[in-house]
CSV table of C-alpha atoms in Angstrom, one decimal:
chain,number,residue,atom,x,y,z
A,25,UNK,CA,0.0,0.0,0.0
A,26,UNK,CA,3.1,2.4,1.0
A,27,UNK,CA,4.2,1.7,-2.5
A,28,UNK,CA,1.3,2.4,-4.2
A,29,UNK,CA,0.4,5.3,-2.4
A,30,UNK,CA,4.4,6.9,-3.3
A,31,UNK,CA,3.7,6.1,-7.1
A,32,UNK,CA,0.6,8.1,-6.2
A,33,UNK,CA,2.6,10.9,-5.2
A,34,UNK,CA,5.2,10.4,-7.8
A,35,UNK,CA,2.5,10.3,-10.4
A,36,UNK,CA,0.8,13.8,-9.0
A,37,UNK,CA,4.1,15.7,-8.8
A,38,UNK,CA,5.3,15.1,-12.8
A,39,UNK,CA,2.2,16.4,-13.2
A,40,UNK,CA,2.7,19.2,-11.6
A,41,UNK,CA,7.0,18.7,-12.6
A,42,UNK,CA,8.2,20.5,-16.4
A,43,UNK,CA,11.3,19.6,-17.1
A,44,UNK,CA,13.3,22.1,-19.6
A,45,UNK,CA,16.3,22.3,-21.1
A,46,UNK,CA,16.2,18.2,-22.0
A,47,UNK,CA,18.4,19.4,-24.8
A,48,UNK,CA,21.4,21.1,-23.0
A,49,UNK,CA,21.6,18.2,-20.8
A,50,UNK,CA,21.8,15.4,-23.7
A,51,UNK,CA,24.2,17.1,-25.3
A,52,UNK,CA,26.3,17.0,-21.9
A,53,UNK,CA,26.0,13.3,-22.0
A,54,UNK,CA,28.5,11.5,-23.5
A,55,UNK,CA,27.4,7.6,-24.0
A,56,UNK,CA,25.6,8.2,-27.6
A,57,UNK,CA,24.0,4.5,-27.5
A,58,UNK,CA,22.0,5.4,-24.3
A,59,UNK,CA,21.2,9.2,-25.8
A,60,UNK,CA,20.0,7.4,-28.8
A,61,UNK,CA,17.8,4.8,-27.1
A,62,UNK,CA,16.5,7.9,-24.7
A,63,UNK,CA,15.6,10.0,-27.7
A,64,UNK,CA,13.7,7.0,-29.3
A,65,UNK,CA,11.9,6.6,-26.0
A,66,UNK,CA,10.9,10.1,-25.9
A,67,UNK,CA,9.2,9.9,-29.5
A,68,UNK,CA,6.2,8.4,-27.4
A,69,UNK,CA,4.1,9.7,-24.5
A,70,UNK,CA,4.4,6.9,-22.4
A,71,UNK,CA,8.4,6.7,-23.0
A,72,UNK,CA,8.8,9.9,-22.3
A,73,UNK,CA,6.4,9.8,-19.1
A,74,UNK,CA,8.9,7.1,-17.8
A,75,UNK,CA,12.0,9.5,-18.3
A,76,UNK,CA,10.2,12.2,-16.2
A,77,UNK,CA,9.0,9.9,-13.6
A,78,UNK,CA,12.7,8.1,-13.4
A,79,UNK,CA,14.1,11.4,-13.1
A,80,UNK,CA,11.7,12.4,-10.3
A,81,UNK,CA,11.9,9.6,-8.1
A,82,UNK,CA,15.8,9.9,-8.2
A,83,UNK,CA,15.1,13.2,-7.2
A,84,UNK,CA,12.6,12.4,-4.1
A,85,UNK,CA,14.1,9.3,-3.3
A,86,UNK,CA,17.3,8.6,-5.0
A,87,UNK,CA,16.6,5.7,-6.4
A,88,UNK,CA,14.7,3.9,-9.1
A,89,UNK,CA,14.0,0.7,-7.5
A,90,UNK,CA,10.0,1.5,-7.0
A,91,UNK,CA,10.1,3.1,-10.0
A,92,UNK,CA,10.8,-0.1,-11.5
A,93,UNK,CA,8.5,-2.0,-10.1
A,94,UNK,CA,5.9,0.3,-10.9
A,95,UNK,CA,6.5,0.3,-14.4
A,96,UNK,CA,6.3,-3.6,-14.5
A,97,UNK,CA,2.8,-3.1,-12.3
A,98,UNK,CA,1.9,-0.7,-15.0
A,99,UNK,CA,2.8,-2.9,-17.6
A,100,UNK,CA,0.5,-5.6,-16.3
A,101,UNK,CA,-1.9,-3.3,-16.3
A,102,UNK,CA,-2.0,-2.8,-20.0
A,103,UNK,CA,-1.2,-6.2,-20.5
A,104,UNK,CA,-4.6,-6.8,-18.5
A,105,UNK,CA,-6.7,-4.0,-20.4
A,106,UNK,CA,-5.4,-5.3,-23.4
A,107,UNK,CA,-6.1,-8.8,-22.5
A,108,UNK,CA,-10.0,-7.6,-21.6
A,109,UNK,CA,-9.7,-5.6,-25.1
A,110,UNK,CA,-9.2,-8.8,-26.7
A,111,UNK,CA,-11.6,-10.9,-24.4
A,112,UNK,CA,-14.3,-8.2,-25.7
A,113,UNK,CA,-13.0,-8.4,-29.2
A,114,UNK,CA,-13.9,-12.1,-29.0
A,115,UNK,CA,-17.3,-11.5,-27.8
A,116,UNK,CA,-17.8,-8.8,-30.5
A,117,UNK,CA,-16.5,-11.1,-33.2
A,118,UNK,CA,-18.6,-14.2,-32.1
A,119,UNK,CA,-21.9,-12.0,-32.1
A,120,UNK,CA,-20.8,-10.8,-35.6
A,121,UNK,CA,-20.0,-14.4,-36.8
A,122,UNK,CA,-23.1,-15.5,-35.8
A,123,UNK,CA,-25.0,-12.4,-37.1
A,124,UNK,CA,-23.4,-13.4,-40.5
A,125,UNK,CA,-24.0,-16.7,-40.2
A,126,UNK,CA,-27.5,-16.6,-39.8
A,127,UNK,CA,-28.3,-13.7,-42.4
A,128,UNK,CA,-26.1,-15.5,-44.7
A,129,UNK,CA,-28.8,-18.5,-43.8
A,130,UNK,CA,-31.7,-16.7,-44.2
A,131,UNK,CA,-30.5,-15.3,-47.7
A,132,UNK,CA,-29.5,-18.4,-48.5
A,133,UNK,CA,-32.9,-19.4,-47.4
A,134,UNK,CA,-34.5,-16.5,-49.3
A,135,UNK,CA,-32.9,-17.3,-52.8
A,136,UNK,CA,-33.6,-20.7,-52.4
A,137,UNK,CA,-37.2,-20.2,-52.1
A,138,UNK,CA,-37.2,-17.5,-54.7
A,139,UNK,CA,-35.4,-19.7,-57.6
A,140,UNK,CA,-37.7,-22.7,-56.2
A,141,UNK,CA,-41.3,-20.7,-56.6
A,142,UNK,CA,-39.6,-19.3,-59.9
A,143,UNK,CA,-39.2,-23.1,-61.3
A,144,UNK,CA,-42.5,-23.7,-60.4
A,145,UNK,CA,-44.0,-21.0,-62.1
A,146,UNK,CA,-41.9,-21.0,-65.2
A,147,UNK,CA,-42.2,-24.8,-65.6
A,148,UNK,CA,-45.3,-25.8,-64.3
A,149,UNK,CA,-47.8,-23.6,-64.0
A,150,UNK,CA,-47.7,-21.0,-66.6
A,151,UNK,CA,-47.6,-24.2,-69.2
A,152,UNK,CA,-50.0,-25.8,-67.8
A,153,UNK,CA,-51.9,-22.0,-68.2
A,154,UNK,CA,-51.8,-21.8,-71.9
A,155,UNK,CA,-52.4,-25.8,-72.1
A,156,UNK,CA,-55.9,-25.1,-70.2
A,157,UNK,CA,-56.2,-22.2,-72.5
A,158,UNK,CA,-55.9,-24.5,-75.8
A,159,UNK,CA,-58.0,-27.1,-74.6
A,160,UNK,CA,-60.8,-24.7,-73.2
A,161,UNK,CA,-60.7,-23.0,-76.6
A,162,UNK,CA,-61.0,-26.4,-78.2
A,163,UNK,CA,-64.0,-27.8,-76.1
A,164,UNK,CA,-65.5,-24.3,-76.7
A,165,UNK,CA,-64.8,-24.9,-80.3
A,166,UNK,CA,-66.6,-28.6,-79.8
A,167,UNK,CA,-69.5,-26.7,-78.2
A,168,UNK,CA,-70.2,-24.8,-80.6
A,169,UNK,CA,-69.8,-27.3,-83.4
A,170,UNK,CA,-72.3,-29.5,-80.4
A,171,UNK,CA,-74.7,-26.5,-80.7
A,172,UNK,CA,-74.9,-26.2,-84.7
A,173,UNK,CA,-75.5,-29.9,-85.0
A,174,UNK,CA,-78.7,-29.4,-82.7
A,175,UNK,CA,-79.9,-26.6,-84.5
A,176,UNK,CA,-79.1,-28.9,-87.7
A,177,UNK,CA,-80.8,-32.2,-86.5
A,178,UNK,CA,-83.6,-30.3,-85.5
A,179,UNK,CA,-84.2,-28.2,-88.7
A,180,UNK,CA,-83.4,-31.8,-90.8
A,181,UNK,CA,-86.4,-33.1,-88.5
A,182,UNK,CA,-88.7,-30.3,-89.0
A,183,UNK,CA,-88.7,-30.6,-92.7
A,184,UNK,CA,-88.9,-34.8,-92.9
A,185,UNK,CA,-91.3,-33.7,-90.3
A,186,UNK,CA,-93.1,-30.8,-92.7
A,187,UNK,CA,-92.6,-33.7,-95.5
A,188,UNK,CA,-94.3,-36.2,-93.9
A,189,UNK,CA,-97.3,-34.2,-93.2
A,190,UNK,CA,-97.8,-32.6,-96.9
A,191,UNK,CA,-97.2,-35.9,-98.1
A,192,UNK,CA,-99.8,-38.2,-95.4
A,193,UNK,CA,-102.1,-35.1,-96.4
A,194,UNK,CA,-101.5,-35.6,-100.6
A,195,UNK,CA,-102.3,-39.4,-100.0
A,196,UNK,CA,-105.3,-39.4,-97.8
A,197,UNK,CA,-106.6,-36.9,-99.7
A,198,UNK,CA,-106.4,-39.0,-102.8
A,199,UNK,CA,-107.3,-42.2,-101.0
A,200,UNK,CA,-110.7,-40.6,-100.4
A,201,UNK,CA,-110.9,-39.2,-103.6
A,202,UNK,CA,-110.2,-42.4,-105.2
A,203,UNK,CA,-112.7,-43.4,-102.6
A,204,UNK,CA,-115.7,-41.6,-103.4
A,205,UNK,CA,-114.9,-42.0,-107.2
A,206,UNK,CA,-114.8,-46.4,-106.8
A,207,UNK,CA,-118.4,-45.1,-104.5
A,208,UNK,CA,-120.0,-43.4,-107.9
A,209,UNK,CA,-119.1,-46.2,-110.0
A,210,UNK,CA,-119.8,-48.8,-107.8
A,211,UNK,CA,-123.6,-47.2,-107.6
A,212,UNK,CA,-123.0,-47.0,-111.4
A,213,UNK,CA,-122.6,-50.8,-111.6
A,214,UNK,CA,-125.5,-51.4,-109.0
A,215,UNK,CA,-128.1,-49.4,-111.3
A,216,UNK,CA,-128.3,-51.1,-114.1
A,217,UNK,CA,-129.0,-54.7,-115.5
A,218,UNK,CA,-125.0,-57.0,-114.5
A,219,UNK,CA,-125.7,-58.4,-117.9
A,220,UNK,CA,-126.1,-55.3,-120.1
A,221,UNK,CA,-123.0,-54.4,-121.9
A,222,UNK,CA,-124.0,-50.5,-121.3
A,223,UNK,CA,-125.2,-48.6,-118.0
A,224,UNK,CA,-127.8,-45.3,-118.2
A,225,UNK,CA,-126.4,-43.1,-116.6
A,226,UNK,CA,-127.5,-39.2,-115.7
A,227,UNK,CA,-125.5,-36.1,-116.7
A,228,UNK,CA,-125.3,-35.1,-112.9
A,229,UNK,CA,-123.7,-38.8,-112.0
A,230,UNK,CA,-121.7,-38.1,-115.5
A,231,UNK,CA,-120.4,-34.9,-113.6
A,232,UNK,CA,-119.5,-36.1,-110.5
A,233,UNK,CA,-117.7,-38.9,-111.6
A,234,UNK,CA,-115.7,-36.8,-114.0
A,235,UNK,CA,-115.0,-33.9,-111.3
A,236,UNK,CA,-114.1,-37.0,-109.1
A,237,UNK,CA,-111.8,-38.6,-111.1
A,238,UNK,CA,-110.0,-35.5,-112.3
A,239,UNK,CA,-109.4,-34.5,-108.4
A,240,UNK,CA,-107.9,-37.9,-108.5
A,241,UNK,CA,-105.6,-37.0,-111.8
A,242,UNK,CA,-104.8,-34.0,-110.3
A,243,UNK,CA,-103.2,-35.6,-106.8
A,244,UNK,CA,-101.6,-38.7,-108.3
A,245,UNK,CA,-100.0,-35.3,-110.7
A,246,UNK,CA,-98.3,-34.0,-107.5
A,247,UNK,CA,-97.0,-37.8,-106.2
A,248,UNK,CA,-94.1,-37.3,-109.1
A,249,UNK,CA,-92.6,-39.5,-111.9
A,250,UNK,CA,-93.1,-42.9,-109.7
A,251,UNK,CA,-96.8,-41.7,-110.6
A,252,UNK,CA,-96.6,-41.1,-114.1
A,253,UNK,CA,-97.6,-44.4,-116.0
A,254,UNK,CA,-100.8,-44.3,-113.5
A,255,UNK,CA,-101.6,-40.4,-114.8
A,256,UNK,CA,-101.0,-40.9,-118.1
A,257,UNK,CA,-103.3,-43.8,-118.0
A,258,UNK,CA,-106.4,-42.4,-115.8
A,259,UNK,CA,-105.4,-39.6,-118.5
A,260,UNK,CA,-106.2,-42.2,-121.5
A,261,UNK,CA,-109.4,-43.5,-119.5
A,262,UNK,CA,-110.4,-40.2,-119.1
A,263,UNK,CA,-110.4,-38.6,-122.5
A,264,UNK,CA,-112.3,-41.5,-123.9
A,265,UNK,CA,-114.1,-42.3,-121.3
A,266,UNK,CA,-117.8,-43.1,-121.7
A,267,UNK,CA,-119.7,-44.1,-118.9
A,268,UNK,CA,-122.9,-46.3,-120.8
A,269,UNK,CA,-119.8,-48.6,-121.7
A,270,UNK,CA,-119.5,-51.5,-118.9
A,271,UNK,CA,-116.1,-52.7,-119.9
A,272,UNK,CA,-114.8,-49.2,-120.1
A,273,UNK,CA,-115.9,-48.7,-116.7
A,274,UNK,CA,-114.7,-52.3,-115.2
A,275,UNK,CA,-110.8,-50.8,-116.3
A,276,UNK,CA,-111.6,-47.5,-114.6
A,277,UNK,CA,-112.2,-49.5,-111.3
A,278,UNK,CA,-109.4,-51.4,-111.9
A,279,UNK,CA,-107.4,-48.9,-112.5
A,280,UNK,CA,-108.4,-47.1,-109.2
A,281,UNK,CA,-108.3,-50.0,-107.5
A,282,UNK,CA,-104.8,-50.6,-108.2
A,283,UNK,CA,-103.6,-47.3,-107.5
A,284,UNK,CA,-105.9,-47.2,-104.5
A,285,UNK,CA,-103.2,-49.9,-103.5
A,286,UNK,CA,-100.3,-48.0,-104.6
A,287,UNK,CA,-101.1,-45.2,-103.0
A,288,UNK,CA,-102.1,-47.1,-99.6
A,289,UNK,CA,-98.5,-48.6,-99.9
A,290,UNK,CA,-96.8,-45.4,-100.1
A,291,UNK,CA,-98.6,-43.9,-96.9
A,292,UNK,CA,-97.8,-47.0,-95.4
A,293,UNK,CA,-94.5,-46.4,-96.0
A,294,UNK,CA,-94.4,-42.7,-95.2
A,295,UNK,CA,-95.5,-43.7,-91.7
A,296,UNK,CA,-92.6,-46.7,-91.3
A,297,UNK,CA,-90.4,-43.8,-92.9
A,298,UNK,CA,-91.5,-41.1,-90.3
A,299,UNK,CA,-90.9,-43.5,-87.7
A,300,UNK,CA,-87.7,-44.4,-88.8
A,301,UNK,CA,-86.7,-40.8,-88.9
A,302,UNK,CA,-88.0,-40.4,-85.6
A,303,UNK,CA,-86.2,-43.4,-83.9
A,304,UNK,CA,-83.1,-41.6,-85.9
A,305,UNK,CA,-83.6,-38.0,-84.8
A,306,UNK,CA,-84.0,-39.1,-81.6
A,307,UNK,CA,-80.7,-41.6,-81.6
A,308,UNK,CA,-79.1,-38.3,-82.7
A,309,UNK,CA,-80.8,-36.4,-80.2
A,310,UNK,CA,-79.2,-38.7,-77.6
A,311,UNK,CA,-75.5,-39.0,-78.7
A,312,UNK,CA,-75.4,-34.5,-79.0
A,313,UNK,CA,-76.7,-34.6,-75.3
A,314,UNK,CA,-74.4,-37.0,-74.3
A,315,UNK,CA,-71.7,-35.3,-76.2
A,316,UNK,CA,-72.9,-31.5,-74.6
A,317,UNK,CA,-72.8,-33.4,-71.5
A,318,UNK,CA,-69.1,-34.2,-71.9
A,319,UNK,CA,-68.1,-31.2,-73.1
A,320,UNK,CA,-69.6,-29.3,-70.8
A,321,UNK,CA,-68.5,-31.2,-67.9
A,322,UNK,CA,-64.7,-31.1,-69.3
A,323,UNK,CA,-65.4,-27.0,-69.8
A,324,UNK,CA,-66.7,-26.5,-66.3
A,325,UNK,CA,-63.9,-28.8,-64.6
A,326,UNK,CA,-60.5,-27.4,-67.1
A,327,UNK,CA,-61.9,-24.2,-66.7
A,328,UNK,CA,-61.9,-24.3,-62.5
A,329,UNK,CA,-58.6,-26.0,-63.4
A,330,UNK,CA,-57.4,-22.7,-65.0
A,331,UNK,CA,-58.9,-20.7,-61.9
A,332,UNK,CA,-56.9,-22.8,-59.3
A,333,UNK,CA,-54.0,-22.3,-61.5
A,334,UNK,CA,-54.7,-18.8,-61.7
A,335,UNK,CA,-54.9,-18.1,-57.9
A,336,UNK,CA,-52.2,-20.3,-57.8
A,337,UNK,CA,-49.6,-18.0,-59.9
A,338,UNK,CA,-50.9,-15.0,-57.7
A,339,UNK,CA,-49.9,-16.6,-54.8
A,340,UNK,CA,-46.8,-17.8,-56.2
A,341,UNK,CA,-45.6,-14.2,-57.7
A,342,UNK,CA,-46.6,-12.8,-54.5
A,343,UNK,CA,-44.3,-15.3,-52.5
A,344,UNK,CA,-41.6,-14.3,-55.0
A,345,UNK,CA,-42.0,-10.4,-54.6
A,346,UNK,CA,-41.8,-11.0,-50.6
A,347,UNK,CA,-39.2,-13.6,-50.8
A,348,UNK,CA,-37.4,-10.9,-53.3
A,349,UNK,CA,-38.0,-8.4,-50.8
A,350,UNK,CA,-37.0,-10.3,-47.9
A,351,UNK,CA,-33.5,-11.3,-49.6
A,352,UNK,CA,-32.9,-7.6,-50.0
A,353,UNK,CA,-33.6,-6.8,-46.5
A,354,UNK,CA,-31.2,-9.2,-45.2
A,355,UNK,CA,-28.6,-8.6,-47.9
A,356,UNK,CA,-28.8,-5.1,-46.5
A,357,UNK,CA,-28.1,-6.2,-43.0
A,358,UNK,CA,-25.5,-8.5,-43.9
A,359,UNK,CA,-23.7,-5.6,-45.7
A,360,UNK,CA,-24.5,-3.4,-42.9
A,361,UNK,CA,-23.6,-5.9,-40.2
A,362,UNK,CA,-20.1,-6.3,-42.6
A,363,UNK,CA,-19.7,-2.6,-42.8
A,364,UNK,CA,-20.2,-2.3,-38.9
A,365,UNK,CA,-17.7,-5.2,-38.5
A,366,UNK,CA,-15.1,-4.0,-40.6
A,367,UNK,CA,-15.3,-0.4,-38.9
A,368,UNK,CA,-15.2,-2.2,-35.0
A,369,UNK,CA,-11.9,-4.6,-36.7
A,370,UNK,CA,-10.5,-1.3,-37.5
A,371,UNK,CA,-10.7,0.5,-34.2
A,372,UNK,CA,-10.1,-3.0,-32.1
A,373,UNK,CA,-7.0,-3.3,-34.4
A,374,UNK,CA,-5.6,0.7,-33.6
A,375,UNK,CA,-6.2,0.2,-30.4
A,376,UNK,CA,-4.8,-3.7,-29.9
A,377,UNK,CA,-1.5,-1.9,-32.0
A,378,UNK,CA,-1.2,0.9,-29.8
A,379,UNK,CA,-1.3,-0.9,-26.8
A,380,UNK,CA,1.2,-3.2,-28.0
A,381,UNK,CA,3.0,-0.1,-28.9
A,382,UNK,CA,3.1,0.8,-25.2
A,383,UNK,CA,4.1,-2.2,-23.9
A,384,UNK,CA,7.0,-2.3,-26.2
A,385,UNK,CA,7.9,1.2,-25.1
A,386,UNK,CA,7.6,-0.2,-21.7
A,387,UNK,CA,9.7,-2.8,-22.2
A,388,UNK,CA,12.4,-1.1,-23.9
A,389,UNK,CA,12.0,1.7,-21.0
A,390,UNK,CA,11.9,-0.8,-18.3
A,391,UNK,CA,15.2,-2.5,-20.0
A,392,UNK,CA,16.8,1.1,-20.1
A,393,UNK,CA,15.8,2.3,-16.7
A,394,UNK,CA,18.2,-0.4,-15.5
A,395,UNK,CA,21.5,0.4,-16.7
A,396,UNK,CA,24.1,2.3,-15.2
A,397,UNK,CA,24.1,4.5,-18.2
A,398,UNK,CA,20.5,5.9,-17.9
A,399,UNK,CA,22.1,6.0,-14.3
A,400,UNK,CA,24.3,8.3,-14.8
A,401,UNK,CA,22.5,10.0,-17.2
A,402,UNK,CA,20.1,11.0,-14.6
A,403,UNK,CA,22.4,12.2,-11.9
A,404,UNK,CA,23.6,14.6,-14.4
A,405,UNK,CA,20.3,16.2,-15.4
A,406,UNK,CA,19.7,16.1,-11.5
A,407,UNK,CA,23.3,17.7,-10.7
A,408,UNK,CA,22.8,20.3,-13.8
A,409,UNK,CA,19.4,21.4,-12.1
C-alpha cells in the first residue's frame, strides 16, 4: 500500500514537474547509445512519461528501485486491459460471426425459395396455363360445333317432319278421292242390269264422276314421276271415257283400284319412314346430349382447373415479390452488419497496435531504466538542475 500510495505521489508531482532544457543536458551526456535509445523513448508519451518519472523519483528518493516495479505493475496493467480488449473483441467477433452466419442462412434461405417458386412458375404452372387455355378453346370450339349440329338435327327433322305431313295429307286426300270415285261407279254398276253391256247413266252422275276422277288425276299429278304411268293412263281412260260402256268402266275400277293400293302402300310407307326418322332423330338427339354433357363437364372442370391455376400464380408471384423483398432486406443487413464489422476490426486493431505499442515502449524503458548509463544520465540532469 506504501508503495502504491508513493507512485501516487510520484504520479501527482510530474504532473505538476516541467522539465526544460532536456536538450542542454543530452548534449552534456557522453554515452551516444544510451542518448540514442532515450531520444527513441521520448518519440512516445508513455516513453517519455517514464523518463520524467525516473528522473523524479531519483530526485525524491534517489533511487529507481520502486520506479521499476511500478513500471512492471503498469505494464500488467496494460497487458490486462489489453487482455479484456481482446476478451471483448472475441465476444464482438462471435456476435458478428453468428449475425453473419445466420443472415447469410436466411438469404440463403431466401434465394432458395425464390429460384424454387420461380421453377414452379416458369415450368409448371404457366404451361400448364396456356395448355388449359388451348383445350378450353378447343372444347368451346366442340361446343359450338355441339350447338350447330342441334340446331341442324332439329331443322333436318322439322322438314322430314313438314314432308311427312304434306305428303300423309296428298295421299289421304287421294285415297278418299279415289274413294268416293270407286263409291259413284260402284252405284254406277248397281243401277243397271249385270248383264247389259251398257249402263244409263245421268249427266249429274256423269259430272260427278268426271269432277271426281279429275281431283284424283290432279293428286296422283303431285306424287311425281313414280306416278306417271298411272296419270298418263287415268289420263287415256279419261279422255275416252264413256260411262254407258260397262267394260270401259270395269278398267276404270281397276285402275283405281290398283292405284288405291299403290297409293295405300306409299302412306304405309311414309309412316314406317317417319318413324324411322323419328327413332333416328331421336338416336341423334341422344348422342349431342351425351356429347354437350361431356363437353360441358370437361369445360366447367379445365376451366376451374385454370382458376386454381390462376390463384395459384398469384400466390406464387406474390411469395416471390416478398421472398425478393426479404433477400434484399437481409442482404442489406449483412452488408450493414459487414460494414459495422469492418469499422469495429479497425478500431479494435488501432487500439490492440497501440497498446502493444506501449508495452514495447515499456519494455524497452523498463530494459533502459536499469542500466548504469541511464544512471548516470540522470544524476547529471539532477546535478545540472
Amino acid at each position: 500500500m506504501k508503495r502504491l500510495l508513493s507512485m501516487a505521489m510520484i504520479l501527482y508531482i510530474v504532473t505538476c514537474t516541467r522539465i526544460e532544457n532536456n536538450q542542454g543536458v543530452m548534449d552534456q551526456y557522453v554515452n551516444t547509445g544510451v542518448q540514442q535509445q532515450i531520444e527513441e523513448l521520448t518519440q512516445s508519451k508513455i516513453g517519455h512519461f517514464v523518463v520524467d518519472l525516473a528522473e523524479v523519483s531519483m530526485r525524491v528518493t534517489g533511487a529507481i528501485d520502486s520506479l521499476r516495479d511500478g513500471v512492471k505493475a503498469f505494464g500488467r496493467q496494460i497487458e490486462e486491459r489489453l487482455k479484456l480488449e481482446n476478451t471483448q473483441w472475441e465476444a464482438v467477433e462471435g456476435e458478428h460471426n453468428a449475425k453473419v452466419i445466420s443472415l447469410s442462412s436466411q438469404a440463403n434461405q431466401a434465394e432458395f425459395d425464390i429460384n424454387r417458386e420461380k421453377k414452379v412458375l416458369n415450368s409448371e404452372l404457366i404451361p400448364r396455363l396456356h395448355e388449359l387455355d388451348d383445350i378450353l378453346l378447343g372444347l368451346k370450339a366442340k361446343q359450338t360445333d355441339n350447338t350447330q349440329s342441334f340446331k341442324e338435327a332439329e331443322a333436318a327433322r322439322n322438314t322430314q317432319n313438314q314432308s311427312f305431313q304434306l305428303t300423309t295429307t296428298e295421299f289421304t286426300d287421294a285415297l278418299r278421292n279415289i274413294d268416293e270415285a270407286l263409291d259413284l261407279l260402284t252405284d254406277l254398276f248397281k243401277s243397271g242390269d249385270v248383264r247389259a253391256a251398257f249402263i244409263q247413266i245421268t249427266d249429274e252422275q256423269k259430272h260427278k264422276i268426271n269432277k271426281s276422277l279429275k281431283q284424283v288425276k290432279s293428286n296422283t299429278e303431285n306424287f311425281g314421276h313414280q306416278y306417271s304411268s298411272f296419270i298418263q293412263a287415268l289420263t287415256n281412260l279419261t279422255e275416252r271415257f264413256d260411262f254407258k260402256d260397262r267394260q270401259v268402266l270395269n278398267e276404270i275400277c281397276d285402275f283405281l283400284n290398283s292405284l288405291r293400293l299403290n297409293i295405300f302402300d306409299a302412306l304405309t310407307k311414309a309412316y314406317k319412314d317417319e318413324d324411322s326418322q323419328k327413332y333416328q332423330h331421336s338416336l341423334r338427339t341422344q348422342q349431342l346430349t351425351a356429347e354437350k354433357t361431356v363437353f360441358d363437364q370437361q369445360y366447367a372442370d379445365f376451366y376451374q382447373e385454370r382458376e386454381d391455376k390462376t390463384v395459384r400464380i398469384s400466390d406464387v408471384q406474390t411469395m416471390i415479390s416478398t421472398r425478393q423483398a426479404d433477400l434484399k432486406a437481409y442482404q442489406d443487413r449483412l452488408r450493414t452488419q459487414n460494414n459495422n464489422y469492418s469499422a469495429n476490426l479497425k478500431i479494435h486493431d488501432d487500439i490492440v497496435a497501440s497498446v502493444q505499442q506501449e508495452l514495447a515502449v515499456l519494455a524497452k524503458a523498463l530494459q533502459l531504466v536499469q542500466t548504469p548509463p541511464f544512471l548516470d544520465f540522470l544524476n547529471a540532469r539532477i546535478t545540472k538542475a
